[in-house]
PDB file of N, CA, C, O and CB in Angstrom:
ATOM      1  N   MET A   1      94.358 125.004  95.413  1.00  0.00           N
ATOM      2  CA  MET A   1      93.242 124.075  95.367  1.00  0.00           C
ATOM      3  C   MET A   1      93.540 122.875  96.268  1.00  0.00           C
ATOM      4  O   MET A   1      94.610 122.271  96.186  1.00  0.00           O
ATOM      5  CB  MET A   1      92.966 123.617  93.913  1.00  0.00           C
ATOM      6  N   ALA A   2      92.594 122.550  97.111  1.00  0.00           N
ATOM      7  CA  ALA A   2      92.750 121.415  98.013  1.00  0.00           C
ATOM      8  C   ALA A   2      92.724 120.117  97.223  1.00  0.00           C
ATOM      9  O   ALA A   2      92.000 119.981  96.236  1.00  0.00           O
ATOM     10  CB  ALA A   2      91.649 121.414  99.089  1.00  0.00           C
ATOM     11  N   LYS A   3      93.511 119.191  97.670  1.00  0.00           N
ATOM     12  CA  LYS A   3      93.537 117.888  97.020  1.00  0.00           C
ATOM     13  C   LYS A   3      92.403 117.039  97.575  1.00  0.00           C
ATOM     14  O   LYS A   3      92.116 117.062  98.772  1.00  0.00           O
ATOM     15  CB  LYS A   3      94.907 117.185  97.226  1.00  0.00           C
ATOM     16  N   SER A   4      91.768 116.294  96.687  1.00  0.00           N
ATOM     17  CA  SER A   4      90.649 115.444  97.106  1.00  0.00           C
ATOM     18  C   SER A   4      91.039 113.978  96.977  1.00  0.00           C
ATOM     19  O   SER A   4      92.055 113.629  96.377  1.00  0.00           O
ATOM     20  CB  SER A   4      89.382 115.742  96.264  1.00  0.00           C
ATOM     21  N   ILE A   5      90.206 113.143  97.554  1.00  0.00           N
ATOM     22  CA  ILE A   5      90.445 111.705  97.471  1.00  0.00           C
ATOM     23  C   ILE A   5      90.356 111.232  96.012  1.00  0.00           C
ATOM     24  O   ILE A   5      91.017 110.267  95.628  1.00  0.00           O
ATOM     25  CB  ILE A   5      89.429 110.936  98.353  1.00  0.00           C
ATOM     26  N   GLY A   6      89.546 111.908  95.214  1.00  0.00           N
ATOM     27  CA  GLY A   6      89.470 111.585  93.788  1.00  0.00           C
ATOM     28  C   GLY A   6      90.792 111.857  93.094  1.00  0.00           C
ATOM     29  O   GLY A   6      91.269 111.041  92.305  1.00  0.00           O
ATOM     30  N   ASP A   7      91.383 113.012  93.391  1.00  0.00           N
ATOM     31  CA  ASP A   7      92.696 113.346  92.828  1.00  0.00           C
ATOM     32  C   ASP A   7      93.735 112.314  93.259  1.00  0.00           C
ATOM     33  O   ASP A   7      94.586 111.897  92.473  1.00  0.00           O
ATOM     34  CB  ASP A   7      93.135 114.764  93.267  1.00  0.00           C
ATOM     35  N   PHE A   8      93.646 111.917  94.517  1.00  0.00           N
ATOM     36  CA  PHE A   8      94.580 110.939  95.069  1.00  0.00           C
ATOM     37  C   PHE A   8      94.481 109.608  94.333  1.00  0.00           C
ATOM     38  O   PHE A   8      95.501 109.012  93.985  1.00  0.00           O
ATOM     39  CB  PHE A   8      94.316 110.734  96.563  1.00  0.00           C
ATOM     40  N   LEU A   9      93.272 109.144  94.096  1.00  0.00           N
ATOM     41  CA  LEU A   9      93.087 107.864  93.401  1.00  0.00           C
ATOM     42  C   LEU A   9      93.593 107.928  91.958  1.00  0.00           C
ATOM     43  O   LEU A   9      94.192 106.975  91.459  1.00  0.00           O
ATOM     44  CB  LEU A   9      91.607 107.463  93.417  1.00  0.00           C
ATOM     45  N   VAL A  10      93.349 109.044  91.306  1.00  0.00           N
ATOM     46  CA  VAL A  10      93.852 109.200  89.936  1.00  0.00           C
ATOM     47  C   VAL A  10      95.375 109.182  89.948  1.00  0.00           C
ATOM     48  O   VAL A  10      96.003 108.537  89.109  1.00  0.00           O
ATOM     49  CB  VAL A  10      93.327 110.516  89.295  1.00  0.00           C
ATOM     50  N   GLU A  11      95.962 109.893  90.902  1.00  0.00           N
ATOM     51  CA  GLU A  11      97.416 109.922  90.961  1.00  0.00           C
ATOM     52  C   GLU A  11      97.996 108.565  91.334  1.00  0.00           C
ATOM     53  O   GLU A  11      99.072 108.204  90.857  1.00  0.00           O
ATOM     54  CB  GLU A  11      97.875 110.967  91.953  1.00  0.00           C
ATOM     55  N   LEU A  12      97.303 107.809  92.176  1.00  0.00           N
ATOM     56  CA  LEU A  12      97.771 106.447  92.471  1.00  0.00           C
ATOM     57  C   LEU A  12      97.855 105.614  91.201  1.00  0.00           C
ATOM     58  O   LEU A  12      98.730 104.761  91.054  1.00  0.00           O
ATOM     59  CB  LEU A  12      96.839 105.763  93.486  1.00  0.00           C
ATOM     60  N   ASP A  13      96.938 105.875  90.296  1.00  0.00           N
ATOM     61  CA  ASP A  13      96.890 105.127  89.040  1.00  0.00           C
ATOM     62  C   ASP A  13      97.980 105.564  88.061  1.00  0.00           C
ATOM     63  O   ASP A  13      98.325 104.821  87.142  1.00  0.00           O
ATOM     64  CB  ASP A  13      95.529 105.291  88.394  1.00  0.00           C
ATOM     65  N   THR A  14      98.512 106.752  88.255  1.00  0.00           N
ATOM     66  CA  THR A  14      99.465 107.291  87.274  1.00  0.00           C
ATOM     67  C   THR A  14     100.857 107.545  87.832  1.00  0.00           C
ATOM     68  O   THR A  14     101.770 107.872  87.072  1.00  0.00           O
ATOM     69  CB  THR A  14      98.933 108.565  86.710  1.00  0.00           C
ATOM     70  N   ASN A  15     101.042 107.404  89.141  1.00  0.00           N
ATOM     71  CA  ASN A  15     102.319 107.735  89.777  1.00  0.00           C
ATOM     72  C   ASN A  15     102.817 106.502  90.532  1.00  0.00           C
ATOM     73  O   ASN A  15     102.328 106.188  91.617  1.00  0.00           O
ATOM     74  CB  ASN A  15     102.173 108.967  90.742  1.00  0.00           C
ATOM     75  N   SER A  16     103.789 105.814  89.949  1.00  0.00           N
ATOM     76  CA  SER A  16     104.257 104.553  90.539  1.00  0.00           C
ATOM     77  C   SER A  16     104.918 104.749  91.903  1.00  0.00           C
ATOM     78  O   SER A  16     104.812 103.872  92.761  1.00  0.00           O
ATOM     79  CB  SER A  16     105.235 103.875  89.597  1.00  0.00           C
ATOM     80  N   LYS A  17     105.591 105.865  92.122  1.00  0.00           N
ATOM     81  CA  LYS A  17     106.213 106.110  93.428  1.00  0.00           C
ATOM     82  C   LYS A  17     105.155 106.295  94.512  1.00  0.00           C
ATOM     83  O   LYS A  17     105.298 105.788  95.624  1.00  0.00           O
ATOM     84  CB  LYS A  17     107.125 107.346  93.366  1.00  0.00           C
ATOM     85  N   LEU A  18     104.102 107.019  94.181  1.00  0.00           N
ATOM     86  CA  LEU A  18     103.009 107.210  95.133  1.00  0.00           C
ATOM     87  C   LEU A  18     102.334 105.873  95.430  1.00  0.00           C
ATOM     88  O   LEU A  18     101.996 105.593  96.580  1.00  0.00           O
ATOM     89  CB  LEU A  18     101.978 108.228  94.587  1.00  0.00           C
ATOM     90  N   LEU A  19     102.137 105.058  94.415  1.00  0.00           N
ATOM     91  CA  LEU A  19     101.516 103.751  94.601  1.00  0.00           C
ATOM     92  C   LEU A  19     102.354 102.862  95.508  1.00  0.00           C
ATOM     93  O   LEU A  19     101.811 102.184  96.380  1.00  0.00           O
ATOM     94  CB  LEU A  19     101.303 103.070  93.257  1.00  0.00           C
ATOM     95  N   GLU A  20     103.652 102.857  95.318  1.00  0.00           N
ATOM     96  CA  GLU A  20     104.529 102.036  96.166  1.00  0.00           C
ATOM     97  C   GLU A  20     104.477 102.513  97.618  1.00  0.00           C
ATOM     98  O   GLU A  20     104.448 101.697  98.540  1.00  0.00           O
ATOM     99  CB  GLU A  20     105.985 102.079  95.643  1.00  0.00           C
ATOM    100  N   ALA A  21     104.465 103.830  97.823  1.00  0.00           N
ATOM    101  CA  ALA A  21     104.354 104.373  99.181  1.00  0.00           C
ATOM    102  C   ALA A  21     103.017 103.979  99.797  1.00  0.00           C
ATOM    103  O   ALA A  21     102.952 103.618 100.972  1.00  0.00           O
ATOM    104  CB  ALA A  21     104.506 105.912  99.172  1.00  0.00           C
ATOM    105  N   TYR A  22     101.950 104.048  99.000  1.00  0.00           N
ATOM    106  CA  TYR A  22     100.607 103.683  99.471  1.00  0.00           C
ATOM    107  C   TYR A  22     100.559 102.212  99.888  1.00  0.00           C
ATOM    108  O   TYR A  22      99.956 101.874 100.907  1.00  0.00           O
ATOM    109  CB  TYR A  22      99.556 103.956  98.371  1.00  0.00           C
ATOM    110  N   LYS A  23     101.181 101.358  99.119  1.00  0.00           N
ATOM    111  CA  LYS A  23     101.189  99.931  99.455  1.00  0.00           C
ATOM    112  C   LYS A  23     101.868  99.680 100.801  1.00  0.00           C
ATOM    113  O   LYS A  23     101.462  98.787 101.545  1.00  0.00           O
ATOM    114  CB  LYS A  23     101.898  99.130  98.355  1.00  0.00           C
ATOM    115  N   LYS A  24     102.900 100.466 101.115  1.00  0.00           N
ATOM    116  CA  LYS A  24     103.627 100.304 102.372  1.00  0.00           C
ATOM    117  C   LYS A  24     102.865 100.899 103.562  1.00  0.00           C
ATOM    118  O   LYS A  24     102.833 100.313 104.644  1.00  0.00           O
ATOM    119  CB  LYS A  24     105.000 100.953 102.263  1.00  0.00           C
ATOM    120  N   ASP A  25     102.250 102.075 103.347  1.00  0.00           N
ATOM    121  CA  ASP A  25     101.545 102.747 104.439  1.00  0.00           C
ATOM    122  C   ASP A  25     100.479 103.679 103.859  1.00  0.00           C
ATOM    123  O   ASP A  25     100.735 104.862 103.634  1.00  0.00           O
ATOM    124  CB  ASP A  25     102.540 103.542 105.338  1.00  0.00           C
ATOM    125  N   PRO A  26      99.281 103.136 103.619  1.00  0.00           N
ATOM    126  CA  PRO A  26      98.226 103.918 102.977  1.00  0.00           C
ATOM    127  C   PRO A  26      97.847 105.198 103.720  1.00  0.00           C
ATOM    128  O   PRO A  26      97.661 106.242 103.094  1.00  0.00           O
ATOM    129  CB  PRO A  26      97.014 103.071 102.824  1.00  0.00           C
ATOM    130  N   VAL A  27      97.734 105.131 105.030  1.00  0.00           N
ATOM    131  CA  VAL A  27      97.292 106.293 105.805  1.00  0.00           C
ATOM    132  C   VAL A  27      98.345 107.402 105.778  1.00  0.00           C
ATOM    133  O   VAL A  27      98.012 108.563 105.542  1.00  0.00           O
ATOM    134  CB  VAL A  27      96.991 105.884 107.259  1.00  0.00           C
ATOM    135  N   ALA A  28      99.589 107.060 106.012  1.00  0.00           N
ATOM    136  CA  ALA A  28     100.655 108.061 105.992  1.00  0.00           C
ATOM    137  C   ALA A  28     100.779 108.691 104.604  1.00  0.00           C
ATOM    138  O   ALA A  28     101.018 109.892 104.480  1.00  0.00           O
ATOM    139  CB  ALA A  28     101.997 107.427 106.412  1.00  0.00           C
ATOM    140  N   THR A  29     100.616 107.879 103.570  1.00  0.00           N
ATOM    141  CA  THR A  29     100.706 108.390 102.204  1.00  0.00           C
ATOM    142  C   THR A  29      99.568 109.356 101.909  1.00  0.00           C
ATOM    143  O   THR A  29      99.782 110.395 101.285  1.00  0.00           O
ATOM    144  CB  THR A  29     100.691 107.237 101.199  1.00  0.00           C
ATOM    145  N   ALA A  30      98.376 109.026 102.347  1.00  0.00           N
ATOM    146  CA  ALA A  30      97.222 109.909 102.146  1.00  0.00           C
ATOM    147  C   ALA A  30      97.413 111.230 102.889  1.00  0.00           C
ATOM    148  O   ALA A  30      97.095 112.293 102.355  1.00  0.00           O
ATOM    149  CB  ALA A  30      95.927 109.219 102.618  1.00  0.00           C
ATOM    150  N   LYS A  31      97.926 111.169 104.109  1.00  0.00           N
ATOM    151  CA  LYS A  31      98.185 112.392 104.883  1.00  0.00           C
ATOM    152  C   LYS A  31      99.245 113.248 104.204  1.00  0.00           C
ATOM    153  O   LYS A  31      99.087 114.462 104.071  1.00  0.00           O
ATOM    154  CB  LYS A  31      98.629 112.042 106.315  1.00  0.00           C
ATOM    155  N   LYS A  32     100.326 112.604 103.777  1.00  0.00           N
ATOM    156  CA  LYS A  32     101.408 113.342 103.126  1.00  0.00           C
ATOM    157  C   LYS A  32     100.932 113.970 101.823  1.00  0.00           C
ATOM    158  O   LYS A  32     101.395 115.049 101.452  1.00  0.00           O
ATOM    159  CB  LYS A  32     102.603 112.417 102.860  1.00  0.00           C
ATOM    160  N   TYR A  33     100.029 113.320 101.138  1.00  0.00           N
ATOM    161  CA  TYR A  33      99.466 113.848  99.889  1.00  0.00           C
ATOM    162  C   TYR A  33      98.661 115.116 100.146  1.00  0.00           C
ATOM    163  O   TYR A  33      98.537 115.972  99.269  1.00  0.00           O
ATOM    164  CB  TYR A  33      98.580 112.792  99.209  1.00  0.00           C
ATOM    165  N   GLY A  34      98.117 115.229 101.353  1.00  0.00           N
ATOM    166  CA  GLY A  34      97.382 116.426 101.711  1.00  0.00           C
ATOM    167  C   GLY A  34      95.878 116.260 101.782  1.00  0.00           C
ATOM    168  O   GLY A  34      95.136 117.241 101.733  1.00  0.00           O
ATOM    169  N   LEU A  35      95.425 115.012 101.899  1.00  0.00           N
ATOM    170  CA  LEU A  35      93.980 114.784 102.002  1.00  0.00           C
ATOM    171  C   LEU A  35      93.460 115.311 103.336  1.00  0.00           C
ATOM    172  O   LEU A  35      94.166 115.269 104.344  1.00  0.00           O
ATOM    173  CB  LEU A  35      93.649 113.278 101.852  1.00  0.00           C
ATOM    174  N   PRO A  36      92.223 115.807 103.339  1.00  0.00           N
ATOM    175  CA  PRO A  36      91.609 116.229 104.603  1.00  0.00           C
ATOM    176  C   PRO A  36      91.427 115.025 105.533  1.00  0.00           C
ATOM    177  O   PRO A  36      91.352 113.882 105.082  1.00  0.00           O
ATOM    178  CB  PRO A  36      90.243 116.922 104.341  1.00  0.00           C
ATOM    179  N   ASP A  37      91.359 115.302 106.826  1.00  0.00           N
ATOM    180  CA  ASP A  37      91.278 114.231 107.824  1.00  0.00           C
ATOM    181  C   ASP A  37      90.124 113.264 107.581  1.00  0.00           C
ATOM    182  O   ASP A  37      90.281 112.059 107.777  1.00  0.00           O
ATOM    183  CB  ASP A  37      91.143 114.829 109.199  1.00  0.00           C
ATOM    184  N   ASP A  38      88.954 113.777 107.152  1.00  0.00           N
ATOM    185  CA  ASP A  38      87.811 112.876 106.942  1.00  0.00           C
ATOM    186  C   ASP A  38      88.064 111.900 105.802  1.00  0.00           C
ATOM    187  O   ASP A  38      87.588 110.766 105.841  1.00  0.00           O
ATOM    188  CB  ASP A  38      86.545 113.681 106.656  1.00  0.00           C
ATOM    189  N   GLU A  39      88.808 112.329 104.790  1.00  0.00           N
ATOM    190  CA  GLU A  39      89.114 111.426 103.670  1.00  0.00           C
ATOM    191  C   GLU A  39      90.237 110.452 104.029  1.00  0.00           C
ATOM    192  O   GLU A  39      90.241 109.311 103.568  1.00  0.00           O
ATOM    193  CB  GLU A  39      89.506 112.235 102.422  1.00  0.00           C
ATOM    194  N   VAL A  40      91.176 110.894 104.843  1.00  0.00           N
ATOM    195  CA  VAL A  40      92.212 109.977 105.344  1.00  0.00           C
ATOM    196  C   VAL A  40      91.547 108.892 106.186  1.00  0.00           C
ATOM    197  O   VAL A  40      91.947 107.729 106.137  1.00  0.00           O
ATOM    198  CB  VAL A  40      93.293 110.746 106.184  1.00  0.00           C
ATOM    199  N   GLN A  41      90.536 109.275 106.952  1.00  0.00           N
ATOM    200  CA  GLN A  41      89.837 108.308 107.809  1.00  0.00           C
ATOM    201  C   GLN A  41      89.118 107.244 106.983  1.00  0.00           C
ATOM    202  O   GLN A  41      89.028 106.091 107.406  1.00  0.00           O
ATOM    203  CB  GLN A  41      88.832 109.031 108.715  1.00  0.00           C
ATOM    204  N   ILE A  42      88.609 107.614 105.819  1.00  0.00           N
ATOM    205  CA  ILE A  42      87.975 106.630 104.929  1.00  0.00           C
ATOM    206  C   ILE A  42      88.982 105.550 104.552  1.00  0.00           C
ATOM    207  O   ILE A  42      88.659 104.362 104.532  1.00  0.00           O
ATOM    208  CB  ILE A  42      87.415 107.317 103.651  1.00  0.00           C
ATOM    209  N   ILE A  43      90.198 105.976 104.257  1.00  0.00           N
ATOM    210  CA  ILE A  43      91.256 105.025 103.903  1.00  0.00           C
ATOM    211  C   ILE A  43      91.659 104.205 105.127  1.00  0.00           C
ATOM    212  O   ILE A  43      91.821 102.988 105.037  1.00  0.00           O
ATOM    213  CB  ILE A  43      92.486 105.766 103.323  1.00  0.00           C
ATOM    214  N   ALA A  44      91.820 104.871 106.267  1.00  0.00           N
ATOM    215  CA  ALA A  44      92.231 104.178 107.494  1.00  0.00           C
ATOM    216  C   ALA A  44      91.212 103.117 107.898  1.00  0.00           C
ATOM    217  O   ALA A  44      91.581 102.018 108.315  1.00  0.00           O
ATOM    218  CB  ALA A  44      92.419 105.184 108.637  1.00  0.00           C
ATOM    219  N   ASP A  45      89.933 103.452 107.773  1.00  0.00           N
ATOM    220  CA  ASP A  45      88.868 102.527 108.168  1.00  0.00           C
ATOM    221  C   ASP A  45      88.466 101.562 107.059  1.00  0.00           C
ATOM    222  O   ASP A  45      87.619 100.691 107.258  1.00  0.00           O
ATOM    223  CB  ASP A  45      87.660 103.303 108.609  1.00  0.00           C
ATOM    224  N   LYS A  46      89.075 101.723 105.904  1.00  0.00           N
ATOM    225  CA  LYS A  46      88.777 100.883 104.736  1.00  0.00           C
ATOM    226  C   LYS A  46      87.288 100.891 104.410  1.00  0.00           C
ATOM    227  O   LYS A  46      86.685  99.845 104.170  1.00  0.00           O
ATOM    228  CB  LYS A  46      89.247  99.444 104.979  1.00  0.00           C
ATOM    229  N   LYS A  47      86.713 102.080 104.406  1.00  0.00           N
ATOM    230  CA  LYS A  47      85.293 102.246 104.097  1.00  0.00           C
ATOM    231  C   LYS A  47      85.124 102.391 102.580  1.00  0.00           C
ATOM    232  O   LYS A  47      84.823 103.472 102.073  1.00  0.00           O
ATOM    233  CB  LYS A  47      84.699 103.488 104.844  1.00  0.00           C
ATOM    234  N   TRP A  48      85.321 101.298 101.884  1.00  0.00           N
ATOM    235  CA  TRP A  48      85.294 101.331 100.419  1.00  0.00           C
ATOM    236  C   TRP A  48      83.892 101.644  99.895  1.00  0.00           C
ATOM    237  O   TRP A  48      83.752 102.211  98.811  1.00  0.00           O
ATOM    238  CB  TRP A  48      85.778  99.991  99.849  1.00  0.00           C
ATOM    239  N   ASP A  49      82.854 101.282 100.651  1.00  0.00           N
ATOM    240  CA  ASP A  49      81.486 101.623 100.238  1.00  0.00           C
ATOM    241  C   ASP A  49      81.292 103.138 100.237  1.00  0.00           C
ATOM    242  O   ASP A  49      80.679 103.691  99.324  1.00  0.00           O
ATOM    243  CB  ASP A  49      80.450 100.951 101.174  1.00  0.00           C
ATOM    244  N   GLU A  50      81.816 103.802 101.262  1.00  0.00           N
ATOM    245  CA  GLU A  50      81.732 105.269 101.331  1.00  0.00           C
ATOM    246  C   GLU A  50      82.486 105.904 100.167  1.00  0.00           C
ATOM    247  O   GLU A  50      82.023 106.869  99.559  1.00  0.00           O
ATOM    248  CB  GLU A  50      82.297 105.786 102.675  1.00  0.00           C
ATOM    249  N   LEU A  51      83.631 105.356  99.878  1.00  0.00           N
ATOM    250  CA  LEU A  51      84.426 105.862  98.763  1.00  0.00           C
ATOM    251  C   LEU A  51      83.673 105.683  97.455  1.00  0.00           C
ATOM    252  O   LEU A  51      83.643 106.584  96.617  1.00  0.00           O
ATOM    253  CB  LEU A  51      85.787 105.151  98.699  1.00  0.00           C
ATOM    254  N   SER A  52      83.076 104.534  97.287  1.00  0.00           N
ATOM    255  CA  SER A  52      82.297 104.257  96.078  1.00  0.00           C
ATOM    256  C   SER A  52      81.130 105.223  95.929  1.00  0.00           C
ATOM    257  O   SER A  52      80.845 105.685  94.824  1.00  0.00           O
ATOM    258  CB  SER A  52      81.780 102.824  96.099  1.00  0.00           C
ATOM    259  N   LYS A  53      80.448 105.534  97.041  1.00  0.00           N
ATOM    260  CA  LYS A  53      79.318 106.464  97.000  1.00  0.00           C
ATOM    261  C   LYS A  53      79.737 107.830  96.467  1.00  0.00           C
ATOM    262  O   LYS A  53      78.967 108.488  95.768  1.00  0.00           O
ATOM    263  CB  LYS A  53      78.706 106.614  98.390  1.00  0.00           C
ATOM    264  N   ARG A  54      80.928 108.247  96.789  1.00  0.00           N
ATOM    265  CA  ARG A  54      81.414 109.552  96.341  1.00  0.00           C
ATOM    266  C   ARG A  54      81.612 109.606  94.828  1.00  0.00           C
ATOM    267  O   ARG A  54      81.644 110.686  94.238  1.00  0.00           O
ATOM    268  CB  ARG A  54      82.720 109.888  97.040  1.00  0.00           C
ATOM    269  N   PHE A  55      81.741 108.450  94.213  1.00  0.00           N
ATOM    270  CA  PHE A  55      81.957 108.415  92.769  1.00  0.00           C
ATOM    271  C   PHE A  55      80.741 107.926  92.007  1.00  0.00           C
ATOM    272  O   PHE A  55      80.751 107.897  90.776  1.00  0.00           O
ATOM    273  CB  PHE A  55      83.131 107.540  92.448  1.00  0.00           C
ATOM    274  N   ASP A  56      79.698 107.544  92.719  1.00  0.00           N
ATOM    275  CA  ASP A  56      78.484 107.058  92.070  1.00  0.00           C
ATOM    276  C   ASP A  56      77.523 108.174  91.676  1.00  0.00           C
ATOM    277  O   ASP A  56      76.470 107.900  91.102  1.00  0.00           O
ATOM    278  CB  ASP A  56      77.781 106.094  92.978  1.00  0.00           C
ATOM    279  N   ASP A  57      77.862 109.412  91.970  1.00  0.00           N
ATOM    280  CA  ASP A  57      76.994 110.548  91.645  1.00  0.00           C
ATOM    281  C   ASP A  57      77.044 110.781  90.142  1.00  0.00           C
ATOM    282  O   ASP A  57      78.042 111.280  89.621  1.00  0.00           O
ATOM    283  CB  ASP A  57      77.424 111.839  92.424  1.00  0.00           C
ATOM    284  N   THR A  58      75.982 110.423  89.450  1.00  0.00           N
ATOM    285  CA  THR A  58      75.966 110.534  87.989  1.00  0.00           C
ATOM    286  C   THR A  58      75.845 111.971  87.511  1.00  0.00           C
ATOM    287  O   THR A  58      75.976 112.233  86.315  1.00  0.00           O
ATOM    288  CB  THR A  58      74.830 109.722  87.423  1.00  0.00           C
ATOM    289  N   SER A  59      75.597 112.912  88.425  1.00  0.00           N
ATOM    290  CA  SER A  59      75.513 114.306  88.013  1.00  0.00           C
ATOM    291  C   SER A  59      76.897 114.925  87.840  1.00  0.00           C
ATOM    292  O   SER A  59      77.025 116.021  87.294  1.00  0.00           O
ATOM    293  CB  SER A  59      74.708 115.104  89.027  1.00  0.00           C
ATOM    294  N   LYS A  60      77.921 114.234  88.299  1.00  0.00           N
ATOM    295  CA  LYS A  60      79.283 114.748  88.169  1.00  0.00           C
ATOM    296  C   LYS A  60      79.843 114.393  86.797  1.00  0.00           C
ATOM    297  O   LYS A  60      79.432 113.417  86.169  1.00  0.00           O
ATOM    298  CB  LYS A  60      80.192 114.185  89.287  1.00  0.00           C
ATOM    299  N   THR A  61      80.769 115.192  86.362  1.00  0.00           N
ATOM    300  CA  THR A  61      81.426 114.959  85.093  1.00  0.00           C
ATOM    301  C   THR A  61      82.294 113.714  85.178  1.00  0.00           C
ATOM    302  O   THR A  61      82.981 113.502  86.178  1.00  0.00           O
ATOM    303  CB  THR A  61      82.262 116.174  84.684  1.00  0.00           C
ATOM    304  N   ILE A  62      82.269 112.914  84.165  1.00  0.00           N
ATOM    305  CA  ILE A  62      83.065 111.693  84.117  1.00  0.00           C
ATOM    306  C   ILE A  62      84.470 112.051  83.657  1.00  0.00           C
ATOM    307  O   ILE A  62      84.647 112.779  82.680  1.00  0.00           O
ATOM    308  CB  ILE A  62      82.419 110.633  83.172  1.00  0.00           C
ATOM    309  N   ARG A  63      85.447 111.544  84.352  1.00  0.00           N
ATOM    310  CA  ARG A  63      86.842 111.794  83.992  1.00  0.00           C
ATOM    311  C   ARG A  63      87.339 110.619  83.166  1.00  0.00           C
ATOM    312  O   ARG A  63      87.226 109.467  83.587  1.00  0.00           O
ATOM    313  CB  ARG A  63      87.733 112.004  85.262  1.00  0.00           C
ATOM    314  N   VAL A  64      87.881 110.901  82.009  1.00  0.00           N
ATOM    315  CA  VAL A  64      88.431 109.878  81.129  1.00  0.00           C
ATOM    316  C   VAL A  64      89.946 110.044  81.121  1.00  0.00           C
ATOM    317  O   VAL A  64      90.465 111.138  80.898  1.00  0.00           O
ATOM    318  CB  VAL A  64      87.834 109.981  79.677  1.00  0.00           C
ATOM    319  N   ILE A  65      90.640 108.948  81.366  1.00  0.00           N
ATOM    320  CA  ILE A  65      92.090 108.984  81.380  1.00  0.00           C
ATOM    321  C   ILE A  65      92.584 108.168  80.196  1.00  0.00           C
ATOM    322  O   ILE A  65      92.222 107.001  80.043  1.00  0.00           O
ATOM    323  CB  ILE A  65      92.665 108.441  82.728  1.00  0.00           C
ATOM    324  N   ASN A  66      93.397 108.771  79.376  1.00  0.00           N
ATOM    325  CA  ASN A  66      94.001 108.074  78.242  1.00  0.00           C
ATOM    326  C   ASN A  66      95.477 107.862  78.520  1.00  0.00           C
ATOM    327  O   ASN A  66      96.166 108.758  79.009  1.00  0.00           O
ATOM    328  CB  ASN A  66      93.798 108.865  76.923  1.00  0.00           C
ATOM    329  N   TYR A  67      95.947 106.680  78.206  1.00  0.00           N
ATOM    330  CA  TYR A  67      97.365 106.383  78.416  1.00  0.00           C
ATOM    331  C   TYR A  67      98.075 106.322  77.106  1.00  0.00           C
ATOM    332  O   TYR A  67      99.282 106.082  77.069  1.00  0.00           O
ATOM    333  CB  TYR A  67      97.551 105.080  79.171  1.00  0.00           C
TER     334      TYR A  67
END
């Protein structure tokens, strides 16, 4: 299964090593994680509105994370 930017964001929230790598070099971390080029470009260009649009689709199932 291909990794998506959604999976990446969830893992950033739960994986401290990944988060530290992201803070140092977001683009390299996204590439190493295995995101497709178009999703890496969203991070590189800091297109947070585009990222938000991908999660604003109310027809998708809501993911609940419990700690």
